[in-house]
Coordinates of C-alpha atoms in Angstrom, one line a residue:
X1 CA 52.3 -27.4 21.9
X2 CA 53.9 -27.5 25.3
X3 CA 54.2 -23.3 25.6
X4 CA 50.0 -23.7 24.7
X5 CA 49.0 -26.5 27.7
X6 CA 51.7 -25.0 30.1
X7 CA 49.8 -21.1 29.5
X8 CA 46.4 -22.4 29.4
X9 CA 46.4 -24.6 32.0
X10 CA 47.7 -21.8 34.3
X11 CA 44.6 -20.1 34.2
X12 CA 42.4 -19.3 36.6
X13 CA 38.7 -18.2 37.2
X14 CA 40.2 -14.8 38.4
X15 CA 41.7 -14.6 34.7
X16 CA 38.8 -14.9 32.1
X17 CA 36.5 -12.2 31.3
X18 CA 33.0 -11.8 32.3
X19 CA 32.5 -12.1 28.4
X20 CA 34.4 -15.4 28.4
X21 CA 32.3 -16.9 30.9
X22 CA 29.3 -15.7 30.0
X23 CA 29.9 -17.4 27.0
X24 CA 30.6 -20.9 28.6
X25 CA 27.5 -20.9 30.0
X26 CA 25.3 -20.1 26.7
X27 CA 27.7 -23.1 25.5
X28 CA 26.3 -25.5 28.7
X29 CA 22.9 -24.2 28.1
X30 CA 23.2 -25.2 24.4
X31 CA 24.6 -28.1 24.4
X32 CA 22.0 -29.8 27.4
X33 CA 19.2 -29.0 25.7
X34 CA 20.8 -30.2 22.7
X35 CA 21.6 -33.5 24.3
X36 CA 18.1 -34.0 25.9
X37 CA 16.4 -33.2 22.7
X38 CA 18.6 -35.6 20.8
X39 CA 18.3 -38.4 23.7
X40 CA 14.1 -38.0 23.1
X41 CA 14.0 -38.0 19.3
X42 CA 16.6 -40.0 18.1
X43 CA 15.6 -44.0 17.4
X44 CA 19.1 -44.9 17.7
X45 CA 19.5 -43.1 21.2
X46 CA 15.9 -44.3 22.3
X47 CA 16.5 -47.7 22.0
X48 CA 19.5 -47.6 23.4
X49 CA 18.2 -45.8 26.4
X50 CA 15.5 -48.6 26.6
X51 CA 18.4 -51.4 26.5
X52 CA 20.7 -50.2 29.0
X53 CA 19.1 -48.2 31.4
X54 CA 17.7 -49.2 35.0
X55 CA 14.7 -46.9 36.7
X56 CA 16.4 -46.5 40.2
X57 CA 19.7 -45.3 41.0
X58 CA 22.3 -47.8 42.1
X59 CA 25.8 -48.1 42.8
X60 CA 26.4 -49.7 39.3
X61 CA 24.2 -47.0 37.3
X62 CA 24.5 -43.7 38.9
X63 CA 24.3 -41.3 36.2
X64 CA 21.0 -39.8 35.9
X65 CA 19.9 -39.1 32.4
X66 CA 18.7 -35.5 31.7
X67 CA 14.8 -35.8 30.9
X68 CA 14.0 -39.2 31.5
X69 CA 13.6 -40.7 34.7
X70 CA 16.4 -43.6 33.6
X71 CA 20.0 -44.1 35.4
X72 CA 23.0 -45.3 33.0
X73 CA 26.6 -46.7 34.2
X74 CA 29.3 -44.4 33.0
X75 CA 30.2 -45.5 30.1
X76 CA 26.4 -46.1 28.8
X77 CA 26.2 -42.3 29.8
X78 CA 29.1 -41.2 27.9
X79 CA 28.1 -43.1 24.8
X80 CA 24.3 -42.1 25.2
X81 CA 24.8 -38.1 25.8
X82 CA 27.7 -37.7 23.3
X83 CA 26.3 -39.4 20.4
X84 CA 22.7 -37.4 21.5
X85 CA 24.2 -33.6 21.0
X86 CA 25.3 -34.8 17.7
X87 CA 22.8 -36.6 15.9
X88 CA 20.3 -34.1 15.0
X89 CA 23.3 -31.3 13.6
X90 CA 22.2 -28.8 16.3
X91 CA 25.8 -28.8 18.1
X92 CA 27.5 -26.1 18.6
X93 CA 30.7 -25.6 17.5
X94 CA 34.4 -23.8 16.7
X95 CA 34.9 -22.6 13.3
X96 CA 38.7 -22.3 13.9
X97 CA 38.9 -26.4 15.0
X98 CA 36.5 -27.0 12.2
X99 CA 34.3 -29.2 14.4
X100 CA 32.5 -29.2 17.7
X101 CA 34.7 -28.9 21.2
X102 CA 31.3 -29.1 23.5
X103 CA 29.8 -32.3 22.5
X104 CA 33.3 -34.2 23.8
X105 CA 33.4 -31.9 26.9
X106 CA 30.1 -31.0 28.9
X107 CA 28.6 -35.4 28.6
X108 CA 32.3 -36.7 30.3
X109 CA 32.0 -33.4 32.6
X110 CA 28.4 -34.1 33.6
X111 CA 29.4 -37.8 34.5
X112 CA 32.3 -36.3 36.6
X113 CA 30.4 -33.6 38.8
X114 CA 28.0 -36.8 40.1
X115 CA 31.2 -38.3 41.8
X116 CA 31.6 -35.6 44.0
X117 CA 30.5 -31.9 44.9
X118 CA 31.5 -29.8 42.3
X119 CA 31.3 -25.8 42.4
X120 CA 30.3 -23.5 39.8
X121 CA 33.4 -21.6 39.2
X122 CA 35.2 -25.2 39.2
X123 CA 33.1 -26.6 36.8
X124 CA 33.0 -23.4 34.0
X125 CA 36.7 -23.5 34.6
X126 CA 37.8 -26.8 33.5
X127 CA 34.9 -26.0 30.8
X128 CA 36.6 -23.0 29.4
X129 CA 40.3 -24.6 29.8
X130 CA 39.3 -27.6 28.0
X131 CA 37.6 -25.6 24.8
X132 CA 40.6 -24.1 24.5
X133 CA 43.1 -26.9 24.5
X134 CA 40.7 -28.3 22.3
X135 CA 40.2 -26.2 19.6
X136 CA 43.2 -24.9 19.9
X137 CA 44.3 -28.4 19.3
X138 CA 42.8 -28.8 16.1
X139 CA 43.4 -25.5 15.1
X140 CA 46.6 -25.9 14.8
X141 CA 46.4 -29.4 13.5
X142 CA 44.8 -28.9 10.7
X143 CA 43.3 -32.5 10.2
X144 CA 42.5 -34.0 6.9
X145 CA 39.2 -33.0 5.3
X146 CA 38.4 -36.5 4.6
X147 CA 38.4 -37.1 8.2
X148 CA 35.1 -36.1 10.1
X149 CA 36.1 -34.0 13.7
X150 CA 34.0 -36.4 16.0
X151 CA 35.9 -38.5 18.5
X152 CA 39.4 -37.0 17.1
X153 CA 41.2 -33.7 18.9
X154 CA 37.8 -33.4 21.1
X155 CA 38.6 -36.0 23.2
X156 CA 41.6 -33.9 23.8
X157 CA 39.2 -31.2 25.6
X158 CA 37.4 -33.8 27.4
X159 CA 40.1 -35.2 29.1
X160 CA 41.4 -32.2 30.1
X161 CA 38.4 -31.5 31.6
X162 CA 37.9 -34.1 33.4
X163 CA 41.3 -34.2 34.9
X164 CA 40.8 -30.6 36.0
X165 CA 38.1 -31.5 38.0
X166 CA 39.5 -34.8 39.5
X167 CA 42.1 -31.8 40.7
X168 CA 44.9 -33.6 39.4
X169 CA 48.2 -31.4 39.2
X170 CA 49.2 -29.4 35.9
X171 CA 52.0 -32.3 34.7
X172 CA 49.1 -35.2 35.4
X173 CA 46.7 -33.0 33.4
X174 CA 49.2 -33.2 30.5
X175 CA 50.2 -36.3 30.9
X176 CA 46.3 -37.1 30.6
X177 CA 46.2 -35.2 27.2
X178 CA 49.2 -36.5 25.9
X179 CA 47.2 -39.8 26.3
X180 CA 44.1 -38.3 24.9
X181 CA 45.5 -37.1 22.1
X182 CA 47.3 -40.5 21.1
X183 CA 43.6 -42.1 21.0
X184 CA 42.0 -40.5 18.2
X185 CA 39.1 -42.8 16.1
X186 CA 40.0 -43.4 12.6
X187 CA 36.4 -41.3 11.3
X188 CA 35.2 -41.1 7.9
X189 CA 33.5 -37.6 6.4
X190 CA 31.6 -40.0 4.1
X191 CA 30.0 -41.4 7.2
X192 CA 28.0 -38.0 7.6
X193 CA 27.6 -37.1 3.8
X194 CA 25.9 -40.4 3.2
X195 CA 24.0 -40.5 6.3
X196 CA 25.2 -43.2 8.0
X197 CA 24.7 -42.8 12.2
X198 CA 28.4 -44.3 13.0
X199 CA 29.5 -40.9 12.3
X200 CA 27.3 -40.0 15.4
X201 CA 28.5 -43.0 18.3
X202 CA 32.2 -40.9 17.2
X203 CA 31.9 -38.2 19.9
X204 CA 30.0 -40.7 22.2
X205 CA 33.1 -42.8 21.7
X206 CA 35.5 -39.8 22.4
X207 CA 33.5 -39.1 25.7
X208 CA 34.4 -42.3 27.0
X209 CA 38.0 -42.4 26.0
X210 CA 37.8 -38.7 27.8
X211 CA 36.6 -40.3 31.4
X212 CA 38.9 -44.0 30.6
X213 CA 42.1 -41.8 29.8
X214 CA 41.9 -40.6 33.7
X215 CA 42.6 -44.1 34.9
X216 CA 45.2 -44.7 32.5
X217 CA 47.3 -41.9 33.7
X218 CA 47.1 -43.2 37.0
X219 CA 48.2 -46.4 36.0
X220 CA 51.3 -45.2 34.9
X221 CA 50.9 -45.5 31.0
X222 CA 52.5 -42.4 29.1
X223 CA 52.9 -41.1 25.7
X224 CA 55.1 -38.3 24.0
X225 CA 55.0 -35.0 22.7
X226 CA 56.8 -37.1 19.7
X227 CA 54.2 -39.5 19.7
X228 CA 51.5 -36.7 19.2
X229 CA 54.2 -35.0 16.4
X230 CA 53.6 -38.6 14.6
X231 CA 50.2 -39.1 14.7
X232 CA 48.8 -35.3 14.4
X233 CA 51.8 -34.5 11.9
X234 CA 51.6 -36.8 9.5
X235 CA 49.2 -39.3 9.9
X236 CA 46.1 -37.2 10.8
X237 CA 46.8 -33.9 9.3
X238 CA 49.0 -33.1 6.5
X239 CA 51.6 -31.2 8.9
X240 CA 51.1 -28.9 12.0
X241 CA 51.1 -24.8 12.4
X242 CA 53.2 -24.6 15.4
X243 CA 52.8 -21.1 15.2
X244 CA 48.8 -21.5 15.8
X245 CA 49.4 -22.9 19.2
X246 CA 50.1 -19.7 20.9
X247 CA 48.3 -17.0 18.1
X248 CA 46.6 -14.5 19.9
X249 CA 46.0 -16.9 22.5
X250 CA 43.9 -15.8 25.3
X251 CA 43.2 -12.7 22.7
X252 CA 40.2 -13.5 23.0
X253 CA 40.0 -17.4 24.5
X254 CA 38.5 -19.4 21.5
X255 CA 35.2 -20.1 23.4
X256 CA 34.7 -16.5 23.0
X257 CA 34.5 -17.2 19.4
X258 CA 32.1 -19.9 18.9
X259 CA 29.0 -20.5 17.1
X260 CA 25.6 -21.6 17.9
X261 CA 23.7 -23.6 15.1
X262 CA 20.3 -21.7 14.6
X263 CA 19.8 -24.3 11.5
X264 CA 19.5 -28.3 12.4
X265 CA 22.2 -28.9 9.6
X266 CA 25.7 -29.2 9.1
X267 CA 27.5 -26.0 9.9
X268 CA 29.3 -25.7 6.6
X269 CA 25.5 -24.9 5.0
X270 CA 24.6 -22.4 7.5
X271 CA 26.0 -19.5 5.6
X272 CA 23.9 -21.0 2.4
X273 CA 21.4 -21.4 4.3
X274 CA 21.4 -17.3 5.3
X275 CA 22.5 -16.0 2.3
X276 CA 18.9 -17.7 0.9
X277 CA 16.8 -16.8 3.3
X278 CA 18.0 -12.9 3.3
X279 CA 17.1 -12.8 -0.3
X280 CA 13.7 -14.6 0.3
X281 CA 13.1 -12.4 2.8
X282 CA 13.7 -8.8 0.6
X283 CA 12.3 -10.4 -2.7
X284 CA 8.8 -12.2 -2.5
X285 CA 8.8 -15.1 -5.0
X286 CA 6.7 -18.9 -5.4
X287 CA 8.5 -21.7 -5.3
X288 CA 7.0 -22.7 -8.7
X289 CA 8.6 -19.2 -10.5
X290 CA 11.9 -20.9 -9.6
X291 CA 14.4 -22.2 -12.7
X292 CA 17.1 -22.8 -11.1
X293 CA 19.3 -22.1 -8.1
X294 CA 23.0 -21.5 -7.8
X295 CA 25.5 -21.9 -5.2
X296 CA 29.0 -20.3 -4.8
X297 CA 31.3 -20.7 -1.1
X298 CA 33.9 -21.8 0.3
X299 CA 36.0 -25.3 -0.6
X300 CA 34.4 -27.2 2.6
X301 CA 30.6 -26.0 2.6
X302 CA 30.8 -27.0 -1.8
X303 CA 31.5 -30.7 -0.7
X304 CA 27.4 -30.5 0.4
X305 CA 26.4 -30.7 -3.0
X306 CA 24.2 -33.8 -3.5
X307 CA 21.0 -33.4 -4.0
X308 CA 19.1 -36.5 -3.2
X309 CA 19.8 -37.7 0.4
X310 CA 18.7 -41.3 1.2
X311 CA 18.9 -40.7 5.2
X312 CA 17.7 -38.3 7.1
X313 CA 21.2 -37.5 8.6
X314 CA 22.8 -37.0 4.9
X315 CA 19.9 -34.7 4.4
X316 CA 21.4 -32.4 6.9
X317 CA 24.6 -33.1 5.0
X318 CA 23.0 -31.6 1.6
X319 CA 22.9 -27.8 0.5
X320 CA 20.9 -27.8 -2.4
X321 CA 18.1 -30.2 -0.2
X322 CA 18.4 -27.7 2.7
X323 CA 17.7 -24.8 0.6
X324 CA 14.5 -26.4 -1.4
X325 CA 13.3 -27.2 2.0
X326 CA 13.0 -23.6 2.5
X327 CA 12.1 -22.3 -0.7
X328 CA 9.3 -24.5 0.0
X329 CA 8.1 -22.6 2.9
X330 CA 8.9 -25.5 5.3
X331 CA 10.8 -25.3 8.4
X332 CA 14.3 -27.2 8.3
X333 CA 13.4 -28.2 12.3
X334 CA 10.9 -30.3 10.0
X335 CA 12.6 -31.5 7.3
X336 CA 12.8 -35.2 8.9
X337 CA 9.5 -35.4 8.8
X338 CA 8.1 -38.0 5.9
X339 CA 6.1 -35.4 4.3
X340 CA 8.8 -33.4 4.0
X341 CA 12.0 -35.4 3.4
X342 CA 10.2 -37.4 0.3
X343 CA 8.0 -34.4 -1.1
X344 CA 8.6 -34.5 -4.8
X345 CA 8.7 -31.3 -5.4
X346 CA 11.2 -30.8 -2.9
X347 CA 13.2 -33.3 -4.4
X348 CA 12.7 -31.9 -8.0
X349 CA 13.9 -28.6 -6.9
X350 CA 16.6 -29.7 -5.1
X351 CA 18.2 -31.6 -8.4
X352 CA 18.3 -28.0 -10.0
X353 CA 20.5 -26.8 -7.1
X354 CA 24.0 -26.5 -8.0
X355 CA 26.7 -26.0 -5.5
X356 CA 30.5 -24.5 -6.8
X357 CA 33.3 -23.7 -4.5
X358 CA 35.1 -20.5 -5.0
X359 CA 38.5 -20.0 -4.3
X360 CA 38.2 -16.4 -3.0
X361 CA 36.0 -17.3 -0.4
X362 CA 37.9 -20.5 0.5
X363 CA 41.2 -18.0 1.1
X364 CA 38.7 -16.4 4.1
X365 CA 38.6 -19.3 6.2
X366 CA 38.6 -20.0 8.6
X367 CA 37.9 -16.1 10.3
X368 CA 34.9 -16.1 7.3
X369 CA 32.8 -18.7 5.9
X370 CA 30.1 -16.8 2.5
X371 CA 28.4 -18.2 0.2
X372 CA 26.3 -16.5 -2.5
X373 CA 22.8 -17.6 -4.2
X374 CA 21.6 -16.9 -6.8
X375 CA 18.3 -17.7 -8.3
X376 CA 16.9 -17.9 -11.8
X377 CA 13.0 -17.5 -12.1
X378 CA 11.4 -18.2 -15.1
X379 CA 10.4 -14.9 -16.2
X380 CA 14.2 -14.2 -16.5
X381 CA 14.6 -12.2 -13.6
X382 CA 17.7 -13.2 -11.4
X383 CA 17.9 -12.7 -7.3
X384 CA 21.5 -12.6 -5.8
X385 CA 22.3 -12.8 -2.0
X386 CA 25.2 -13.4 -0.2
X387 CA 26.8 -13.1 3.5
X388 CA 30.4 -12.9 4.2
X389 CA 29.8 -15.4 7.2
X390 CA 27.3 -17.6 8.8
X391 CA 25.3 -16.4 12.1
X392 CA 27.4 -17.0 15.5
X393 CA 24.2 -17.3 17.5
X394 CA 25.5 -14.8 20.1
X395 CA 24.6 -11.6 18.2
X396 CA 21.7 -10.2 20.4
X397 CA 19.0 -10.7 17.7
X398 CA 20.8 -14.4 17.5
X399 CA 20.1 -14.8 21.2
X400 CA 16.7 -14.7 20.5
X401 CA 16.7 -17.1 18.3
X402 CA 18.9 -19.5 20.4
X403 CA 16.4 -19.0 23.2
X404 CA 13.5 -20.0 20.4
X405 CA 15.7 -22.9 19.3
X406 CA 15.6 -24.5 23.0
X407 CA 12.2 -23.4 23.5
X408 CA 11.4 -25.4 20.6
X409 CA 13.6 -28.5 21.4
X410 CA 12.2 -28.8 24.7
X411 CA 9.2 -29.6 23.4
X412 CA 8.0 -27.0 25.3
X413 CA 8.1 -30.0 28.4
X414 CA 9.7 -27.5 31.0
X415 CA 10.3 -23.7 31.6
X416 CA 13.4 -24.0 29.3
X417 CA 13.9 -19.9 30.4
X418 CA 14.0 -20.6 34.0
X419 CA 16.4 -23.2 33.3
X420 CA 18.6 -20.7 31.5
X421 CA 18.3 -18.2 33.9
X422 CA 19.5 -21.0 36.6
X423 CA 22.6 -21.9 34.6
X424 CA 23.4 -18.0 34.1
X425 CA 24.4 -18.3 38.0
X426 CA 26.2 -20.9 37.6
X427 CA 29.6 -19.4 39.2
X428 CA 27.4 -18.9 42.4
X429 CA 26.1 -22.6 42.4
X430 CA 27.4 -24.9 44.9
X431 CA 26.7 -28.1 43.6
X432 CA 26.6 -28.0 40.0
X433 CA 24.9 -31.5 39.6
X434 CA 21.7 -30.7 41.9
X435 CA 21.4 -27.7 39.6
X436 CA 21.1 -30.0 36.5
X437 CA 19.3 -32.5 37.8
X438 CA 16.6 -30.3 39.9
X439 CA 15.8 -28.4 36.6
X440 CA 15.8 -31.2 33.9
X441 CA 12.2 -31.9 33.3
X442 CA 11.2 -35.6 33.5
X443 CA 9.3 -38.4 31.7
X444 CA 7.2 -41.4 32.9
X445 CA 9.6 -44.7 32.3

């Protein structure tokens, strides 16, 4: 692990690729709009907002929070913005670290850059270093499945991040993750599959640990490379891949090799999710010719298998209610909506669903996620699709749709494309927190 930090850390802005940073931004753009849309629309996040939150900045509440005109203390912030980019499954994400590096960076990062002026080229820097020890991290980690990724190896990322940009030397910066990564939550997958919203206050957690973990170091406390071996080896994992520290590191960076969610739902559906709507999409059908529906992928994505969610959260947890939702016609941006989530018929569908795992798709992962569908109509006739992986969201025709996907999600409350076109300069941007805050849109109190 040491080889990974020691080579990561000494990079420099001079070292990544104009692909590489490109890419960080699409991941800032993402993930703010994510956050503000999930800071509007979540109750849990609302009434939080409305408990803590003051309506003129002071020395106690300084963070300003993106599309509202409401000022949070630090760790309100942290808790607030991390558990926002999570709660509506529209996060994106690493499919080598299983889970989502952004959401425990860019909130702890955003709370950093209003301390002081912070550049650009600083601020995609630590950005980029921190995915990577990250996912990197958890890559090579390989944490148990009955564990949920939120508030675990992210907070790894975050504090890296953070230290970067407090400028504290390369042996404080790893003495800061060594912490980090000794604070993991204990998090439950059954927290998301049965829809409870604990699952989402993990990465809001994680963020603070990310900004507290700074002041620890300073302090003087310390922990071990042994400690770590412990803890990662055999207590949260079932053993470590040393050897997936250092493979084909920087070959490309892993933020290179991220995905964007263009579904509202848990990543492990999205290739489902695509394989169905390819074959909707070559073979016109009703929703009433339907029989029955079957599901074949990977070991991970087949856990999504039940098919009548009581929460709104375990319904983006739920392959077989995902896909009646669209063989319905209806948008899964929608499918919290009451009409939607408790229509009978998408609930009668969804009970003749049935989601296998396949072994020779499992042995893809994690460089390929399919899934195959098949569907019986009653006449007899049977209509097969399948994809060898879920959408990345960076393909050009994806980009397209990522840029619809904020459009949406902003409500269509600001230019969301002048916005993006800002944060595509970033590396020319002076002070990255005027940037944010000039181009947020805003909300009466």
């Amino acid at each position: 692990m040491m080889k990974m930090l020691n080579q990561v850390l000494g990079l420099g802005w001079s070292d990544f690729s104009e692909e590489t940073t490109e890419r960080a931004k699409w991941v800032l753009i993402d993930t703010l709009f994510v956050m503000m849309s999930g800071i509007r629309h979540s109750p849990e996040s609302q009434k939080y907002l409305k408990d803590k939150a003051v309506w003129q900045r002071d020395k106690a509440h300084p963070i300003h929070v993106p599309g509202t005109e409401a000022y949070l203390t630090e760790e309100h912030a942290a808790i607030l913005f991390g558990t926002s980019i999570v709660c509506d499954e529209m996060d994106e994400g690493s499919q080598f670290a299983k889970g989502h590096p952004a959401a425990h960076l860019i909130p702890a990062m955003y709370i950093e850059a209003t301390k002081h002026e912070i550049d650009g080229k600083q601020f995609l820097t630590a950005l980029i270093i921190g995915y990577e020890i990250a996912a990197r991290f958890a890559y090579a980690s390989n944490m148990k499945d009955e564990m949920h990724p939120h508030g675990t190896w992210g907070i790894i990322g975050g504090a890296a991040a953070v230290a970067l940009l407090q400028g504290k030397n390369k042996n404080e910066v790893i003495q800061t993750i060594l912490l980090a990564a000794s604070l993991p939550l204990a998090t439950s997958w059954e927290a998301a599959v049965t829809g409870q919203t604990v699952r989402n206050l993990y990465t809001g957690l994680g963020n603070v640990i990310a900004l507290y973990v700074q002041d620890f170091e300073k302090a003087g406390f310390v922990s071990s490379e042994h400690v770590l071996h412990h803890l990662w080896g055999r207590i949260m994992s079932r053993g470590s891949n040393e050897d997936l520290f250092l493979k084909k590191i920087n070959d490309p960076l892993l933020i290179n090799l991220n995905y964007f969610k263009l579904y509202p739902a848990c990543r492990f559906s999205h290739s489902a999710v695509e394989a169905f709507l390819q074959l909707k999409s070559k073979d016109k059908f009703d929703v009433d010719d339907i029989e029955s529906i079957e599901v074949e992928t990977y070991d991970l994505s087949a856990r999504l298998n039940h098919p009548s969610p009581q929460t709104t959260l375990a319904g983006k947890f739920s392959i077989p209610f995902l896909i009646s939702i669209l063989a319905h016609d209806f948008s899964l941006f929608d499918a919290t909506r009451d009409e939607i989530f408790h229509n009978p018929s998408v609930r009668n569908l969804a009970r003749n669903i049935q989601v296998t795992a396949n072994q020779a798709m499992s042995e893809k992962l994690p460089e390929k996620r399919p899934a195959q569908v098949t569907v019986y109509l009653r006449n007899g006739r049977k209509i097969v699709g399948a994809v060898d992986d879920a959408p990345s969201g960076f393909e050009m025709e994806s980009i397209k749709r990522l840029e619809s996907k904020h459009w949406r999600i902003a409500d269509h409350s600001i230019d969301s494309g002048q916005w993006t076109e800002a944060i595509l300069d970033l590396q020319n941007v002076t002070d990255v927190q005027k940037l944010l805050e000039r181009y947020v849109w805003r909300r009466e109190k």
